[in-house]
Short mmCIF file of C-alpha atoms in Angstrom, two decimals:
data_model
loop_
_atom_site.label_atom_id
_atom_site.label_comp_id
_atom_site.label_asym_id
_atom_site.label_seq_id
_atom_site.Cartn_x
_atom_site.Cartn_y
_atom_site.Cartn_z
CA MET A 1 81.83 104.02 98.33
CA LEU A 2 85.08 105.46 99.71
CA GLN A 3 84.25 109.16 99.44
CA HIS A 4 84.13 109.68 103.21
CA LEU A 5 87.74 108.46 103.51
CA ILE A 6 89.18 110.78 100.86
CA ASP A 7 90.12 114.46 101.07
CA GLN A 8 92.29 116.88 99.06
CA ASP A 9 95.70 118.24 100.01
CA GLU A 10 96.97 121.78 99.41
CA GLY A 11 97.84 120.89 95.83
CA LEU A 12 94.28 119.58 95.27
CA ARG A 13 95.35 115.94 94.98
CA MET A 14 93.26 113.22 96.65
CA VAL A 15 94.67 111.90 99.93
CA PRO A 16 93.31 109.66 102.72
CA THR A 17 91.54 111.25 105.66
CA ASP A 18 92.83 108.24 107.63
CA ARG A 19 95.39 106.05 105.91
CA ASN A 20 94.72 102.96 108.03
CA GLU A 21 90.96 103.18 107.55
CA LEU A 22 91.30 103.63 103.79
CA THR A 23 93.75 100.71 103.57
CA THR A 24 91.26 98.51 105.44
CA ALA A 25 88.36 99.64 103.24
CA VAL A 26 90.31 98.94 100.04
CA GLY A 27 91.20 95.52 101.40
CA GLN A 28 87.52 94.78 102.03
CA LEU A 29 86.64 95.76 98.46
CA ASN A 30 89.40 93.47 97.19
CA GLU A 31 87.97 90.62 99.26
CA GLU A 32 84.52 91.23 97.76
CA LEU A 33 86.01 91.32 94.26
CA ARG A 34 87.86 88.03 94.77
CA GLY A 35 84.69 86.46 96.16
CA LEU A 36 82.50 87.27 93.17
CA PRO A 37 81.31 84.17 91.30
CA GLU A 38 82.21 83.78 87.63
CA GLU A 39 78.61 84.46 86.60
CA ALA A 40 78.48 87.71 88.62
CA ASP A 41 77.22 90.86 86.95
CA PRO A 42 80.27 92.49 85.25
CA ALA A 43 78.83 95.86 86.19
CA ARG A 44 79.57 95.05 89.83
CA THR A 45 83.13 94.10 88.92
CA ARG A 46 83.47 97.42 87.12
CA VAL A 47 82.33 99.40 90.16
CA LEU A 48 84.57 97.48 92.55
CA THR A 49 87.67 97.79 90.38
CA ARG A 50 87.06 101.51 89.91
CA TRP A 51 86.89 102.21 93.63
CA ILE A 52 89.78 99.91 94.46
CA GLY A 53 91.83 101.84 91.91
CA ILE A 54 90.79 105.20 93.35
CA GLY A 55 91.68 104.00 96.84
CA GLN A 56 95.08 102.68 95.76
CA MET A 57 95.78 105.98 93.99
CA CYS A 58 95.03 107.94 97.17
CA LEU A 59 97.32 105.60 99.11
CA GLY A 60 100.14 106.28 96.65
CA ASN A 61 100.16 102.77 95.14
CA HIS A 62 100.34 104.08 91.58
CA ASP A 63 101.13 100.87 89.68
CA GLU A 64 98.27 98.99 91.36
CA ALA A 65 95.91 101.93 90.81
CA ARG A 66 96.64 102.13 87.08
CA THR A 67 96.30 98.38 86.61
CA VAL A 68 92.93 98.14 88.35
CA LEU A 69 91.52 101.34 86.84
CA ARG A 70 92.52 100.17 83.36
CA GLN A 71 90.58 96.96 84.05
CA SER A 72 87.55 99.01 85.14
CA LEU A 73 87.80 101.26 82.07
CA ASP A 74 87.98 98.26 79.74
CA LEU A 75 84.91 96.76 81.42
CA ALA A 76 83.00 100.03 81.03
CA ALA A 77 83.86 100.13 77.33
CA ALA A 78 82.89 96.46 76.85
CA LEU A 79 79.56 97.11 78.59
CA GLY A 80 78.90 100.14 76.39
CA ASN A 81 78.64 102.34 79.48
CA THR A 82 80.03 105.58 78.05
CA ARG A 83 79.17 107.50 81.20
CA ALA A 84 81.43 105.15 83.18
CA VAL A 85 84.05 105.41 80.42
CA VAL A 86 84.25 109.16 81.02
CA ALA A 87 84.32 108.92 84.83
CA THR A 88 86.83 106.07 84.97
CA GLY A 89 88.95 107.62 82.23
CA LEU A 90 89.32 110.70 84.40
CA ASN A 91 90.27 108.56 87.40
CA LEU A 92 92.85 106.69 85.32
CA GLY A 93 94.17 110.04 84.08
CA ASP A 94 94.60 111.11 87.70
CA ALA A 95 96.47 107.89 88.47
CA HIS A 96 98.89 108.53 85.61
CA ARG A 97 99.28 112.16 86.67
CA TYR A 98 99.99 111.26 90.29
CA ALA A 99 102.63 108.78 89.06
CA GLY A 100 104.31 111.45 86.94
CA ASP A 101 103.23 110.07 83.54
CA VAL A 102 102.39 113.36 81.82
CA GLN A 103 101.79 111.91 78.36
CA GLY A 104 99.50 109.13 79.57
CA ALA A 105 97.50 111.55 81.69
CA ASP A 106 97.10 114.04 78.84
CA ALA A 107 95.76 111.41 76.46
CA LEU A 108 93.22 110.11 78.98
CA TYR A 109 91.94 113.58 79.92
CA ARG A 110 91.56 114.60 76.26
CA SER A 111 89.66 111.40 75.48
CA ALA A 112 87.35 111.78 78.48
CA LEU A 113 86.62 115.44 77.70
CA ASN A 114 85.87 114.67 74.04
CA THR A 115 83.54 111.80 75.00
CA ALA A 116 81.77 113.96 77.58
CA ARG A 117 81.20 116.78 75.10
CA SER A 118 79.79 114.42 72.47
CA HIS A 119 77.79 111.96 74.62
CA HIS A 120 77.38 113.22 78.20
CA PRO A 121 77.21 117.02 78.53
CA GLU A 122 76.33 116.59 82.20
CA LEU A 123 79.90 115.32 82.77
CA VAL A 124 81.73 118.06 80.88
CA ASP A 125 82.31 120.10 84.05
CA PHE A 126 83.99 117.09 85.71
CA ALA A 127 86.24 116.53 82.69
CA LEU A 128 87.13 120.22 82.60
CA GLN A 129 87.94 120.20 86.31
CA HIS A 130 90.32 117.22 86.06
CA THR A 131 91.91 118.56 82.88
CA GLY A 132 92.36 121.97 84.48
CA LYS A 133 94.17 120.48 87.46
CA ASN A 134 96.44 118.55 85.13
CA LEU A 135 97.28 121.72 83.18
CA MET A 136 97.89 123.53 86.46
CA GLU A 137 100.44 120.93 87.59
CA ARG A 138 102.15 121.06 84.19
CA GLY A 139 102.57 124.82 84.59
CA ASP A 140 100.20 125.76 81.74
CA LEU A 141 98.37 128.15 84.04
CA ALA A 142 96.54 130.15 81.36
CA SER A 143 94.96 127.00 79.88
CA ALA A 144 94.22 125.67 83.35
CA LYS A 145 92.39 128.88 84.23
CA ALA A 146 90.34 128.77 81.01
CA HIS A 147 89.26 125.15 81.61
CA LEU A 148 88.35 125.81 85.23
CA GLN A 149 86.43 128.97 84.40
CA GLU A 150 84.33 127.00 81.90
CA ALA A 151 83.77 124.32 84.54
CA LEU A 152 82.70 126.98 87.04
CA ARG A 153 80.13 128.44 84.64
CA LEU A 154 78.63 124.98 84.08
CA ARG A 155 78.55 124.22 87.79
CA ILE A 156 76.91 127.50 88.68
CA THR A 157 74.21 126.62 86.14
CA LYS A 158 73.83 123.21 87.77
CA GLY A 159 73.32 124.90 91.11
CA ASP A 160 75.46 122.36 93.03
CA ALA A 161 77.15 124.36 95.81
CA GLY A 162 79.69 121.63 96.59
CA LEU A 163 80.87 121.41 92.99
CA VAL A 164 81.03 125.20 92.69
CA GLU A 165 83.15 125.38 95.85
CA SER A 166 85.51 122.70 94.50
CA THR A 167 86.12 124.58 91.25
CA GLN A 168 86.49 127.89 93.06
CA ALA A 169 89.21 126.29 95.21
CA ALA A 170 90.99 125.06 92.07
CA LEU A 171 90.76 128.51 90.48
CA ALA A 172 92.09 130.12 93.64
CA ARG A 173 95.06 127.75 93.50
CA VAL A 174 95.72 128.66 89.86
CA GLU A 175 95.51 132.38 90.62
CA LEU A 176 97.99 131.88 93.48
CA LEU A 177 100.40 130.07 91.16
CA ILE A 178 100.01 132.74 88.49
CA GLY A 179 100.89 135.37 91.07
CA ARG A 180 103.93 133.40 92.17
CA ALA A 181 104.99 132.85 88.57
CA ASP A 182 104.73 136.57 87.83
CA ALA A 183 106.79 137.39 90.92
CA SER A 184 109.31 134.68 90.09
CA ALA A 185 109.63 135.91 86.53
CA ALA A 186 110.38 139.39 87.80
CA ASP A 187 112.84 138.09 90.40
CA GLY A 188 114.38 135.61 87.95
CA ALA A 189 115.05 138.01 85.10
CA VAL A 190 118.36 139.19 86.55
CA PRO A 191 119.70 135.66 87.36
CA ARG A 192 118.73 134.46 83.87
CA GLN A 193 120.54 137.43 82.36
CA TRP A 194 123.60 136.75 84.56
CA SER A 195 123.71 133.08 83.49
CA GLY A 196 123.24 133.98 79.84
CA GLU A 197 125.99 136.59 79.91
CA TRP A 198 128.43 134.17 81.56
CA THR A 199 127.62 131.55 78.92
CA SER A 200 128.17 134.05 76.11
CA TRP A 201 131.50 135.13 77.64
CA LEU A 202 132.68 131.51 77.94
CA GLN A 203 131.67 130.59 74.41
CA SER A 204 133.43 133.65 73.00
CA ARG A 205 136.72 132.46 74.49
CA THR A 206 136.74 128.67 74.29
CA THR A 207 134.72 125.75 72.98
CA ALA A 208 134.06 122.11 73.85
CA GLN A 209 134.07 121.35 70.13
CA THR A 210 137.86 121.61 69.90
CA PRO A 211 139.54 120.13 73.00
CA ALA A 212 142.96 121.18 71.72
CA ARG A 213 141.98 124.80 72.39
CA TRP A 214 141.59 124.29 76.12
CA ALA A 215 145.30 124.40 76.89
CA GLU A 216 145.85 127.64 74.99
CA ASP A 217 142.67 129.30 76.27
CA PHE A 218 142.75 128.16 79.87
CA PRO A 219 145.18 130.71 81.35
CA ALA A 220 142.85 133.52 80.29
CA LEU A 221 139.88 131.76 81.93
CA ARG A 222 141.58 130.77 85.18
CA ASP A 223 140.89 133.85 87.28
CA ALA A 224 137.29 134.20 86.09
CA VAL A 225 136.46 130.56 86.76
CA ARG A 226 138.20 130.70 90.15
CA GLY A 227 135.73 133.44 91.11
CA LEU A 228 132.81 131.16 90.22
CA ASN A 229 134.34 128.18 92.03
CA ALA A 230 134.60 130.17 95.25
CA HIS A 231 130.79 130.20 95.52
CA GLN A 232 130.16 126.54 94.66
CA ARG A 233 128.66 124.21 97.25
CA VAL A 234 129.24 121.16 95.04
CA TYR A 235 132.43 120.43 93.09
CA PRO A 236 132.43 118.07 90.07
CA ARG A 237 132.85 114.44 91.07
CA HIS A 238 132.81 111.41 88.78
CA LEU A 239 131.01 108.59 90.60
CA ARG A 240 131.66 105.06 89.37
CA ASP A 241 130.40 101.67 90.57
CA GLN A 242 127.23 103.05 92.13
CA PRO A 243 124.87 100.29 93.30
CA PHE A 244 122.09 101.24 90.90
CA PRO A 245 119.93 98.28 89.79
CA ALA A 246 120.93 97.45 86.21
CA GLU A 247 117.34 96.66 85.23
CA LEU A 248 116.24 100.18 86.24
CA ILE A 249 119.04 101.75 84.19
CA ALA A 250 118.04 99.61 81.18
CA ALA A 251 114.36 100.53 81.61
CA MET A 252 115.18 104.25 81.63
CA ALA A 253 117.41 103.86 78.57
CA ALA A 254 114.54 102.20 76.68
CA GLU A 255 112.06 104.83 77.87
CA ALA A 256 114.42 107.65 76.89
CA GLU A 257 114.87 106.22 73.39
CA LYS A 258 111.10 106.17 72.86
CA ALA A 259 110.64 109.61 74.41
CA VAL A 260 113.29 111.19 72.20
CA ALA A 261 111.76 109.59 69.11
CA ALA A 262 108.22 110.69 70.01
CA ASP A 263 108.65 113.98 71.87
CA GLY A 264 112.32 114.91 71.64
CA TYR A 265 113.37 118.47 70.89
CA LEU A 266 116.74 119.99 70.13
CA HIS A 267 118.09 122.28 72.85
CA ASN A 268 121.61 123.73 72.79
CA GLY A 269 122.72 121.07 70.32
CA LYS A 270 121.42 118.04 72.21
CA TRP A 271 118.15 116.10 72.23
CA ASN A 272 115.93 116.60 75.28
CA ALA A 273 112.83 114.59 76.18
CA PRO A 274 110.48 114.37 79.19
CA VAL A 275 110.97 111.56 81.70
CA GLY A 276 108.23 109.00 82.41
CA ASP A 277 107.32 105.96 84.50
CA ALA A 278 110.74 104.31 84.36
CA ALA A 279 112.42 107.42 85.76
CA SER A 280 109.75 107.67 88.46
CA ARG A 281 110.35 104.04 89.47
CA PHE A 282 114.09 104.66 89.61
CA ALA A 283 113.67 107.75 91.80
CA GLY A 284 111.25 105.82 94.01
CA GLN A 285 113.67 102.92 94.60
CA VAL A 286 117.00 104.76 94.74
CA ASP A 287 117.66 107.43 97.35
CA LEU A 288 119.25 109.93 94.97
CA ALA A 289 119.44 112.65 97.61
CA ALA A 290 121.61 110.32 99.69
CA VAL A 291 123.88 109.69 96.69
CA VAL A 292 124.43 113.43 96.32
CA ALA A 293 124.92 113.93 100.07
CA ARG A 294 127.45 111.09 100.38
CA SER A 295 129.53 112.33 97.47
CA THR A 296 129.42 116.06 98.13
CA GLY A 297 128.59 116.59 101.81
CA LEU A 298 125.62 118.77 100.81
CA GLU A 299 122.24 117.69 102.18
CA VAL A 300 119.68 118.02 99.39
CA GLU A 301 116.01 117.31 98.85
CA GLN A 302 114.88 114.59 96.45
CA PRO A 303 115.18 115.73 92.80
CA HIS A 304 112.60 118.33 91.80
CA THR A 305 113.25 118.15 88.06
CA ALA A 306 114.64 115.74 85.51
CA VAL A 307 115.07 115.43 81.75
CA TYR A 308 116.39 112.82 79.35
CA ILE A 309 119.30 113.91 77.14
CA ALA A 310 120.58 112.16 74.03
CA TYR A 311 123.52 112.65 71.66
CA LEU A 312 123.01 110.53 68.55
CA GLU A 313 125.06 111.88 65.66
CA GLU A 314 128.75 112.06 64.83
CA GLY A 315 130.16 115.47 65.74
CA GLN A 316 127.28 116.39 68.06
CA PHE A 317 128.58 118.30 71.10
CA LEU A 318 127.46 120.65 73.87
CA ASP A 319 129.38 123.88 74.16
CA PHE A 320 130.52 125.30 77.49
CA HIS A 321 127.78 127.03 79.46
CA VAL A 322 126.37 127.53 82.95
CA ASP A 323 122.81 126.55 83.88
CA GLU A 324 120.12 128.82 85.24
CA PHE A 325 119.82 128.87 89.02
CA GLY A 326 116.38 127.24 88.96
CA PHE A 327 117.88 123.81 88.26
CA GLY A 328 119.25 123.72 91.81
CA GLU A 329 122.49 123.78 93.80
CA ALA A 330 123.38 120.25 92.71
CA ASN A 331 123.04 118.45 89.40
CA LEU A 332 123.44 114.73 88.82
CA ILE A 333 123.96 113.39 85.32
CA LEU A 334 123.53 109.63 85.12
CA CYS A 335 124.62 107.74 82.01
CA LEU A 336 121.97 105.29 80.81
CA GLN A 337 123.71 104.09 77.65
CA HIS A 338 127.00 104.82 75.90
CA GLU A 339 127.58 103.03 72.62
CA ARG A 340 131.18 103.46 71.55
CA PRO A 341 133.15 102.03 68.63
CA THR A 342 135.83 99.64 69.88
CA ALA A 343 138.56 101.01 67.60
CA ALA A 344 137.98 104.70 68.28
CA PRO A 345 141.08 106.46 69.70
CA SER A 346 138.85 108.72 71.83
CA VAL A 347 135.19 109.09 72.82
CA SER A 348 132.91 111.94 73.80
CA THR A 349 133.21 113.03 77.42
CA THR A 350 131.41 115.31 79.85
CA VAL A 351 133.83 118.15 80.51
CA PHE A 352 134.11 120.86 83.18
CA ILE A 353 136.21 124.00 83.46
CA THR A 354 137.53 124.42 87.01
CA ALA A 355 140.17 126.70 88.49
CA ASP A 356 142.61 123.78 88.35
CA GLY A 357 142.04 122.97 84.70
CA CYS A 358 139.65 121.02 82.51
CA LEU A 359 138.14 117.87 84.00
CA GLU A 360 136.92 115.19 81.57
CA CYS A 361 134.55 112.39 82.63
CA ASP A 362 134.06 109.37 80.36
CA LEU A 363 130.68 108.08 81.55
CA ALA A 364 129.70 104.45 81.03
CA ALA A 365 126.19 103.12 81.70
CA GLY A 366 125.55 103.40 85.44
CA ASP A 367 128.23 106.07 86.00
CA CYS A 368 127.23 109.53 87.09
CA VAL A 369 128.75 112.91 87.76
CA VAL A 370 127.63 115.38 90.44
CA PHE A 371 128.33 119.12 90.11
CA ASP A 372 126.92 122.63 90.52
CA GLY A 373 125.64 123.45 87.04
CA ALA A 374 124.94 127.10 87.80
CA LEU A 375 128.54 127.84 88.81
CA THR A 376 130.58 125.23 86.93
CA PRO A 377 131.13 125.75 83.20
CA HIS A 378 130.40 122.41 81.56
CA GLY A 379 129.77 120.81 78.19
CA ARG A 380 130.37 117.69 76.08
CA THR A 381 133.06 116.97 73.52
CA PRO A 382 132.02 115.83 70.02
CA LEU A 383 130.80 112.30 69.33
CA THR A 384 132.95 110.06 67.15
CA ALA A 385 131.56 107.97 64.27
CA GLY A 386 129.26 105.22 65.53
CA GLU A 387 128.95 106.71 69.03
CA SER A 388 125.72 107.53 70.90
CA ILE A 389 125.00 108.57 74.47
CA THR A 390 121.80 108.67 76.55
CA LEU A 391 121.68 110.43 79.91
CA ILE A 392 119.25 111.60 82.55
CA SER A 393 119.92 114.95 84.20
CA LEU A 394 118.40 115.64 87.64
CA GLY A 395 118.28 118.84 89.67
CA PHE A 396 118.44 119.06 93.48
CA ARG A 397 117.83 121.91 95.90
CA ALA A 398 119.83 122.15 99.12
CA ARG A 399 117.96 121.58 102.38
CA ASP A 400 119.94 124.46 103.85
CA GLN A 401 118.82 127.31 101.60
CA ALA A 402 121.86 129.56 101.83
CA SER A 403 121.49 132.90 100.08
CA ARG A 404 122.51 132.64 96.43
CA THR A 405 121.79 135.71 94.38
CA VAL A 406 123.64 137.53 91.63
CA THR A 407 124.36 140.36 94.05
CA ASN A 408 126.94 138.22 95.86
CA LEU A 409 128.30 136.39 92.80
CA PRO A 410 131.10 137.54 90.52
CA PRO A 411 130.03 139.74 87.61
CA VAL A 412 130.69 138.69 84.05
CA PRO A 413 134.23 139.74 83.02
CA ARG A 414 134.45 142.67 80.63
#
C-alpha cells in the first residue's frame, strides 16, 4: 500500500523515499478511514490503520504511529487473524523501538516471534529479522547475529531473493558493528584503566561519605586535581530556574520511579534504570544541547546516552569517582524529584572536587548541574532520614572533537 514510498537508511530503519509524497499518501489513507461507514468491514479498518501507523512511523510521528498500530493490532486480535497479529505486532514493536521504548519493543517482538513459531511458521523469518534488528540496536550483537542467521537460513529455503538480500544486509551491518566494537574495546581498554585507577586513587584518600574529611584531605588532592582541571572543556555549573516544562519533569519522575521498581539495578551504591518514553518526549521538546552550550560555551550534539538514577535510603551516597570517557565531554544531571525532611539540618548534595575546593550543589526538582564527568571528581553526600532523590543523567559529545586520549592527560599519582 505504501511500500513504494518507504526505504531503509544506513541503520536499517524505515524512512520515506519522498517525505512529501508519503505525507500525502498517509493523509489519503486517513481520509478513507474517516469516510468508512459504521457497518464497514472491520478487516478494512484493520488494514488502513496498520498502514497509516507504518507511514506515521516512517515520518517520525511516533506517538501517532503507536496509537494507530495498537488499534490495528487490537482489531486483528478481535477478528482472530493471528497472521495479522504477528505482522502488526512487529510493526508496533518497530514503532516503540524507533521512539526509544526498549521495554515495549522487546515485549512485542517476543510475543510476535512466539506466535509465529506456534501458529505461522511462514512468518518466523520476519519475526527473527525484526527481533535481530532490535537486538542489534540494543548492542546485543551476538544474539542479533544468531537471530539473523536463523532468518537467513529460512529465507534461503523460501527462495525469495529480495528477503535473502534484506537479511544479508542486516547481517553485514551486525558484522560491521561487531568489528567496531572489537576495535573500540581494544582502544578503550587503556582509557577505562586510567579512569579506574584515578577513581581508586581518589577513594583511597577521601570520601563523599564524610564531608568533614574534605577540609583535612583537600591540600593533598589540590595539585592532582588541578592537573585534571587543566584538560576540562566544561567546568561544574549549578543551573537553577531553567525553563523546563514542569509537566515533563513530573512525567520523567513518575517514569523513573516505575523503571527503578521494575528494572532498577544497583551500581556504585545508587539505583540505575533505563529511560523511556517520558525522557524521549523531554529530549524532543527541550533543546538540551543548547542548554549545555549556553552554560558552558561548548557546542555539543544532542545527548547520546541517558540513565535514571535514584537514591532512596538513609545513608545512601556515591563516593568520589571519575566517569569513563565514553559518556562524553559534558554531563548534565537534572533533578526530577528531591524529597527532603523539613527539619533536617542538612540534605544530600551533588559534590565536586575542583582545584579551588569542594563544590556542593543542592539540587531541587528542575535544577541541573553541567560538568565534565571524565575529568571532574564527583559524588553525592549521604541521604538523611526521610530523604529521597531521583535524577536523570545525560551524556553529550562535543561537536568539535578535540583530541582527548590518556596520552595527553595526567597520569595517576603514585
